[in-house]
JSON list of C-alpha atoms in Angstrom, two decimals:
[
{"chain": "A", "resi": 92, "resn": "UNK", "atom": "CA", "xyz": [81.75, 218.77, 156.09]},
{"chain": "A", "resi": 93, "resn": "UNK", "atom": "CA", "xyz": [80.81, 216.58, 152.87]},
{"chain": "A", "resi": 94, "resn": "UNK", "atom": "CA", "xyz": [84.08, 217.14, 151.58]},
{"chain": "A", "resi": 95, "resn": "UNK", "atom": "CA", "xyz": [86.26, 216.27, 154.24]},
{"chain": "A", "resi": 96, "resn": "UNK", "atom": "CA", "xyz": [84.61, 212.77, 154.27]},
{"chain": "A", "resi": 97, "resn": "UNK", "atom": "CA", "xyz": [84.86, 212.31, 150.78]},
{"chain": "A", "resi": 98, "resn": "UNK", "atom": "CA", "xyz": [88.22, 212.84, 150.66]},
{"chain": "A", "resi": 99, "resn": "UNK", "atom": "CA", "xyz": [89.34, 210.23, 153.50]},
{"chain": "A", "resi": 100, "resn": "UNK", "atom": "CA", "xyz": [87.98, 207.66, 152.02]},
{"chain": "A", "resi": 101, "resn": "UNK", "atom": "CA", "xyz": [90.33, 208.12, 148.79]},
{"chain": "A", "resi": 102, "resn": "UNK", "atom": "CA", "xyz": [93.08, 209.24, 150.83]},
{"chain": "A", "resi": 103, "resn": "UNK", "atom": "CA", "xyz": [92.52, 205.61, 153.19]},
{"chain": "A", "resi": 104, "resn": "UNK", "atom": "CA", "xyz": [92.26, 203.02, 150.36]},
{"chain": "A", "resi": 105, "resn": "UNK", "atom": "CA", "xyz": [95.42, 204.76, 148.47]},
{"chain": "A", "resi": 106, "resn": "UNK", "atom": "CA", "xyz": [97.18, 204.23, 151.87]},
{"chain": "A", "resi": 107, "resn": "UNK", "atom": "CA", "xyz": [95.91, 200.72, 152.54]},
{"chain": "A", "resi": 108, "resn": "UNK", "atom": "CA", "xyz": [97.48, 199.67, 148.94]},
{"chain": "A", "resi": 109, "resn": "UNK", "atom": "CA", "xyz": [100.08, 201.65, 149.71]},
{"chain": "A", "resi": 110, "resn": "UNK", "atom": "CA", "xyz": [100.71, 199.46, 152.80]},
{"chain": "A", "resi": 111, "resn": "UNK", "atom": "CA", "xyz": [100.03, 196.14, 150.63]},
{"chain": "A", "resi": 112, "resn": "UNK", "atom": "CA", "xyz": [102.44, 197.04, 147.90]},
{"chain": "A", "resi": 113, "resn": "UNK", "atom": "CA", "xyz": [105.34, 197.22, 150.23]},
{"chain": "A", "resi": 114, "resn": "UNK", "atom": "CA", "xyz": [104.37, 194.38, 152.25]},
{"chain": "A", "resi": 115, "resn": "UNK", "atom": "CA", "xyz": [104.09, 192.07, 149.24]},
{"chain": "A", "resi": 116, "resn": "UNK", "atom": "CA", "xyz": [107.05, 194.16, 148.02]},
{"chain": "A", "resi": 117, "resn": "UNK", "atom": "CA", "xyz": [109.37, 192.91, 151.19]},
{"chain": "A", "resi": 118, "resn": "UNK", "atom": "CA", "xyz": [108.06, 189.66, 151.34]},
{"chain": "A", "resi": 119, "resn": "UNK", "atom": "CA", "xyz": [109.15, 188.55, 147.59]},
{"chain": "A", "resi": 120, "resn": "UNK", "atom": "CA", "xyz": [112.54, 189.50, 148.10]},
{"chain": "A", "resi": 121, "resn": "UNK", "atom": "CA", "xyz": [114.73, 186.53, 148.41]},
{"chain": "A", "resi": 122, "resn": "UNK", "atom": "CA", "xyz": [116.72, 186.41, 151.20]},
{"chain": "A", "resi": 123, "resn": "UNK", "atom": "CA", "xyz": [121.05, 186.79, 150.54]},
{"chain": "A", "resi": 124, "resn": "UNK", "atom": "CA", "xyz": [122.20, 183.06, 150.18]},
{"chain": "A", "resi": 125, "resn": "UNK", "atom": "CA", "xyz": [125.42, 184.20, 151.94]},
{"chain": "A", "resi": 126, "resn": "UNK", "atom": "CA", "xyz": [123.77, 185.45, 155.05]},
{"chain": "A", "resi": 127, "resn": "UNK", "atom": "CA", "xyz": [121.95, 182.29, 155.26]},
{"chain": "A", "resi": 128, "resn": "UNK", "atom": "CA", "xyz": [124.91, 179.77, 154.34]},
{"chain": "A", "resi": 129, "resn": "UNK", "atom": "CA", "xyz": [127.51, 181.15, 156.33]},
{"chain": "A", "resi": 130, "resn": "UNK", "atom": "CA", "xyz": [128.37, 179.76, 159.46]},
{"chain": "A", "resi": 131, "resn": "UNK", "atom": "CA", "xyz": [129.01, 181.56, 162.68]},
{"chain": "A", "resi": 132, "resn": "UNK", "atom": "CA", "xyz": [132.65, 181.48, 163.47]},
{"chain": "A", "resi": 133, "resn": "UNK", "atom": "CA", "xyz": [134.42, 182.54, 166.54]},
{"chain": "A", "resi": 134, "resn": "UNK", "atom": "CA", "xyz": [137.51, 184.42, 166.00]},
{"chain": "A", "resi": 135, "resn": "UNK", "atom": "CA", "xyz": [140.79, 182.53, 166.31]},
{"chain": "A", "resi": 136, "resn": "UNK", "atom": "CA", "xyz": [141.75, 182.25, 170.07]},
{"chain": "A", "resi": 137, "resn": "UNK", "atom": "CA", "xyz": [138.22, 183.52, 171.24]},
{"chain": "A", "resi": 138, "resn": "UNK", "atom": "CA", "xyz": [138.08, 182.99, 174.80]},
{"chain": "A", "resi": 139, "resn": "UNK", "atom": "CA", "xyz": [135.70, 184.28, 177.48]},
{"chain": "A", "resi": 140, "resn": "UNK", "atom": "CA", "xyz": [137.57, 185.49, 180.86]},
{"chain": "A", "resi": 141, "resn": "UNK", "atom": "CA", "xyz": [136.21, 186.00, 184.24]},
{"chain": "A", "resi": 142, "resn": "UNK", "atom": "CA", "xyz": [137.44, 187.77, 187.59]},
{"chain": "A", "resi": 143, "resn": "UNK", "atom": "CA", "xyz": [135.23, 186.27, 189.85]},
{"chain": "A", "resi": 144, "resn": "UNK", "atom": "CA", "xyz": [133.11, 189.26, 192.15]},
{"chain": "A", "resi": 145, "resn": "UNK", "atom": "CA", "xyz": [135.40, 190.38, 195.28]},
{"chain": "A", "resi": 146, "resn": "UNK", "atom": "CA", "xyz": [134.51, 193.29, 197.15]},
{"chain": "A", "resi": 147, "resn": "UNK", "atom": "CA", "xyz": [137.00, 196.19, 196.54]},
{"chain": "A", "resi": 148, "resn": "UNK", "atom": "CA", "xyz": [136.64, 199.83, 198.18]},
{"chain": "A", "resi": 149, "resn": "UNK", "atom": "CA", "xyz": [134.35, 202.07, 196.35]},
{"chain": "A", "resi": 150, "resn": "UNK", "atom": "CA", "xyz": [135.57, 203.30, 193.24]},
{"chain": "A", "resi": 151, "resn": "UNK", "atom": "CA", "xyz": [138.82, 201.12, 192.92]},
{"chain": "A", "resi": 152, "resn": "UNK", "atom": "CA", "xyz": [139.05, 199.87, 189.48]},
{"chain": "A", "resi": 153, "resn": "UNK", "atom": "CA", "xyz": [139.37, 195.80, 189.07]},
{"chain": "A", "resi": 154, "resn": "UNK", "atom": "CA", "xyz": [141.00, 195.04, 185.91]},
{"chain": "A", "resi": 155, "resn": "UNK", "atom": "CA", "xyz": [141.12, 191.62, 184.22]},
{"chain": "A", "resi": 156, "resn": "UNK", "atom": "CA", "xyz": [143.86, 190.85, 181.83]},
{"chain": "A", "resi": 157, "resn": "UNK", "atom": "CA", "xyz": [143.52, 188.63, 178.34]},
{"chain": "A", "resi": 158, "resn": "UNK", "atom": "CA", "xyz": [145.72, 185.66, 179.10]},
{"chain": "A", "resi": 159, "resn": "UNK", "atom": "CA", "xyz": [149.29, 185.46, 176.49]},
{"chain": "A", "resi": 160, "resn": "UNK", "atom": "CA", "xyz": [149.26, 187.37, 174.10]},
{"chain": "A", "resi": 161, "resn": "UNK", "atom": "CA", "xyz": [145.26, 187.90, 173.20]},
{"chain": "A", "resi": 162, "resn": "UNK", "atom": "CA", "xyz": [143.54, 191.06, 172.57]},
{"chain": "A", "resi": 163, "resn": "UNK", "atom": "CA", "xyz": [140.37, 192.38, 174.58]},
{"chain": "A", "resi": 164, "resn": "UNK", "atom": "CA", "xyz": [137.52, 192.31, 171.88]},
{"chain": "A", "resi": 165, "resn": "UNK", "atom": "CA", "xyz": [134.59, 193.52, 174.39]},
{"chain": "A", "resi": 166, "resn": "UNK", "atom": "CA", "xyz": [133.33, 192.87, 177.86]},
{"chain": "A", "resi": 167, "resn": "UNK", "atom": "CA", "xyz": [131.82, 193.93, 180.52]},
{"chain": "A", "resi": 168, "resn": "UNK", "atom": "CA", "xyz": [131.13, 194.53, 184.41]},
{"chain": "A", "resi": 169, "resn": "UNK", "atom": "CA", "xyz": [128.72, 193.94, 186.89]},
{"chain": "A", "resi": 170, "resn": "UNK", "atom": "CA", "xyz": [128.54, 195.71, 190.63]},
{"chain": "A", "resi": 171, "resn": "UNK", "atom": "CA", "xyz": [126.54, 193.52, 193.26]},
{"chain": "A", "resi": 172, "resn": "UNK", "atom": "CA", "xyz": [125.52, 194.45, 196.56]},
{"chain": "A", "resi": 173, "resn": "UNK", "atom": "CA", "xyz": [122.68, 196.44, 197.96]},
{"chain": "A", "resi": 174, "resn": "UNK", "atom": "CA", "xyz": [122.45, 199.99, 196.48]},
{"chain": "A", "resi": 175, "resn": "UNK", "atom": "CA", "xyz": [125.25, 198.60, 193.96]},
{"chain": "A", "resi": 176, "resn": "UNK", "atom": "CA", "xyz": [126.09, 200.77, 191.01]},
{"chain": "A", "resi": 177, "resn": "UNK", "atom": "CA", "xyz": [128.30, 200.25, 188.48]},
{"chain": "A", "resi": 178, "resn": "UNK", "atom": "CA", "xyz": [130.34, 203.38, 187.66]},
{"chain": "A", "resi": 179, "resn": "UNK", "atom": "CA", "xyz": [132.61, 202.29, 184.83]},
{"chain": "A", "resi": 180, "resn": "UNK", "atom": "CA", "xyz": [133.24, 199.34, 182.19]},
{"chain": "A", "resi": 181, "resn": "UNK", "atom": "CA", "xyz": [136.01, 200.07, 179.56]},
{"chain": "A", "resi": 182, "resn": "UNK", "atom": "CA", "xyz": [139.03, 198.49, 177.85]},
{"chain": "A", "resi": 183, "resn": "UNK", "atom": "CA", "xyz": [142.61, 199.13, 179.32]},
{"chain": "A", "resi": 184, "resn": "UNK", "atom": "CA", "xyz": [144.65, 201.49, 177.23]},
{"chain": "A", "resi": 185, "resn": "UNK", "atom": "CA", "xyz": [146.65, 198.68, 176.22]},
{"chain": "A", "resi": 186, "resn": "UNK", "atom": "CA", "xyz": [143.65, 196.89, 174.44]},
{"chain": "A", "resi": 187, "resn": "UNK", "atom": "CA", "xyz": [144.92, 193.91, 176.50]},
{"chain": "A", "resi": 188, "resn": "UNK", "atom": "CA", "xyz": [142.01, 193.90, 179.48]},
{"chain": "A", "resi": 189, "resn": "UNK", "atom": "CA", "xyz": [139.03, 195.09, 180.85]},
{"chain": "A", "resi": 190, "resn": "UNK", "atom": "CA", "xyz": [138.46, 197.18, 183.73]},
{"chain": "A", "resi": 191, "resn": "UNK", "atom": "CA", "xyz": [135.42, 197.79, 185.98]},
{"chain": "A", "resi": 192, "resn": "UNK", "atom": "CA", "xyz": [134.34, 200.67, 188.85]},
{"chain": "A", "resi": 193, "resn": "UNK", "atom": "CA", "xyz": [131.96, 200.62, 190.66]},
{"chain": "A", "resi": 194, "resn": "UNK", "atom": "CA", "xyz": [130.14, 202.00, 194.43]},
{"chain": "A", "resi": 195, "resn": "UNK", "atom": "CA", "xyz": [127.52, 200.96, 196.88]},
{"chain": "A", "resi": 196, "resn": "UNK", "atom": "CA", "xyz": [125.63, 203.64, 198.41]},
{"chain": "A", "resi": 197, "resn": "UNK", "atom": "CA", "xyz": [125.50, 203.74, 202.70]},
{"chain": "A", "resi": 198, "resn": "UNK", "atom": "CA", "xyz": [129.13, 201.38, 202.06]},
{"chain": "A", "resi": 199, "resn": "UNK", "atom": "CA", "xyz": [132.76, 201.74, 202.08]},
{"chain": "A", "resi": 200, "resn": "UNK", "atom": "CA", "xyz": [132.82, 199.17, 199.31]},
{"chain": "A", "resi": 201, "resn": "UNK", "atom": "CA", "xyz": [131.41, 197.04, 196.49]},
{"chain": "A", "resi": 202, "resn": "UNK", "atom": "CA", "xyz": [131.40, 193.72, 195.17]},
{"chain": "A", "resi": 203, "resn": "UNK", "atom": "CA", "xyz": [132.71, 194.10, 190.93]},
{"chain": "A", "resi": 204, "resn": "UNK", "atom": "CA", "xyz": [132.98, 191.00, 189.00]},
{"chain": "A", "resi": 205, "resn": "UNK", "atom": "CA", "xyz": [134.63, 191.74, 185.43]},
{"chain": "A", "resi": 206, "resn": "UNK", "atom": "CA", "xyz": [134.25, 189.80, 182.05]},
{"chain": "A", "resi": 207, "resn": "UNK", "atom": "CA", "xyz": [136.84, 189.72, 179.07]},
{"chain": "A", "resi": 208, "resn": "UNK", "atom": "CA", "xyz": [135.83, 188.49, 175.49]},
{"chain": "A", "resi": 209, "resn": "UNK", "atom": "CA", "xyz": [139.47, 188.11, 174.69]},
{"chain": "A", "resi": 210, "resn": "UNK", "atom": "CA", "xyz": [141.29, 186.46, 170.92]},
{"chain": "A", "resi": 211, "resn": "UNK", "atom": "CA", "xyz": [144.44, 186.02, 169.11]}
]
């Protein structure tokens, strides 16, 4: 039983500078002076699109379409009501919009609202 304790206090002060070598380790590292002087930029023709939250019959896709000639980059949608559940939130096959599904449980339909991050 002697031993056992013997040998966790070794093992615990070769852990603790274990655990101070790193952390001094990590903390002298510099940060990368491009990370930190480089500006966020928005890509050229970023715009944010919106098609404002109708209700539509359960699972009818509403699809929202990058104005011109723009390219969907992400997005996103959101199913409101009671019991509201979105089913689906994808790019068109196009790359050119955004579509969302969605249901409402005990309803014949469901409010969707659908978001476009959209650029040149």
């Amino acid at each position: 039983m002697h031993s056992k304790r013997f040998l966790a206090l070794p093992l615990t002060v070769l852990a603790a500078v274990a655990c101070l070598t790193t952390t001094a380790a990590a903390s002298a590292a510099p940060a990368p002076a491009a990370a930190a002087a480089r500006p966020s930029a928005l890509p050229p023709g970023y715009q944010l699109v919106t098609l404002p939250n109708a209700n539509v019959p359960n699972f009818q896709r509403r699809t929202l379409y990058c104005p011109g000639g723009k390219k969907v980059l992400g997005g996103g949608a959101e199913a409101r009501g009671n019991g509201a559940i979105l089913v689906g939130s994808f790019p068109t096959d196009d790359g050119r919009g955004w579509i969302g599904i969605g249901r409402q449980d005990g309803y014949n339909d469901v409010g969707i609202s659908v978001f476009a991050i959209c650029a040149d």
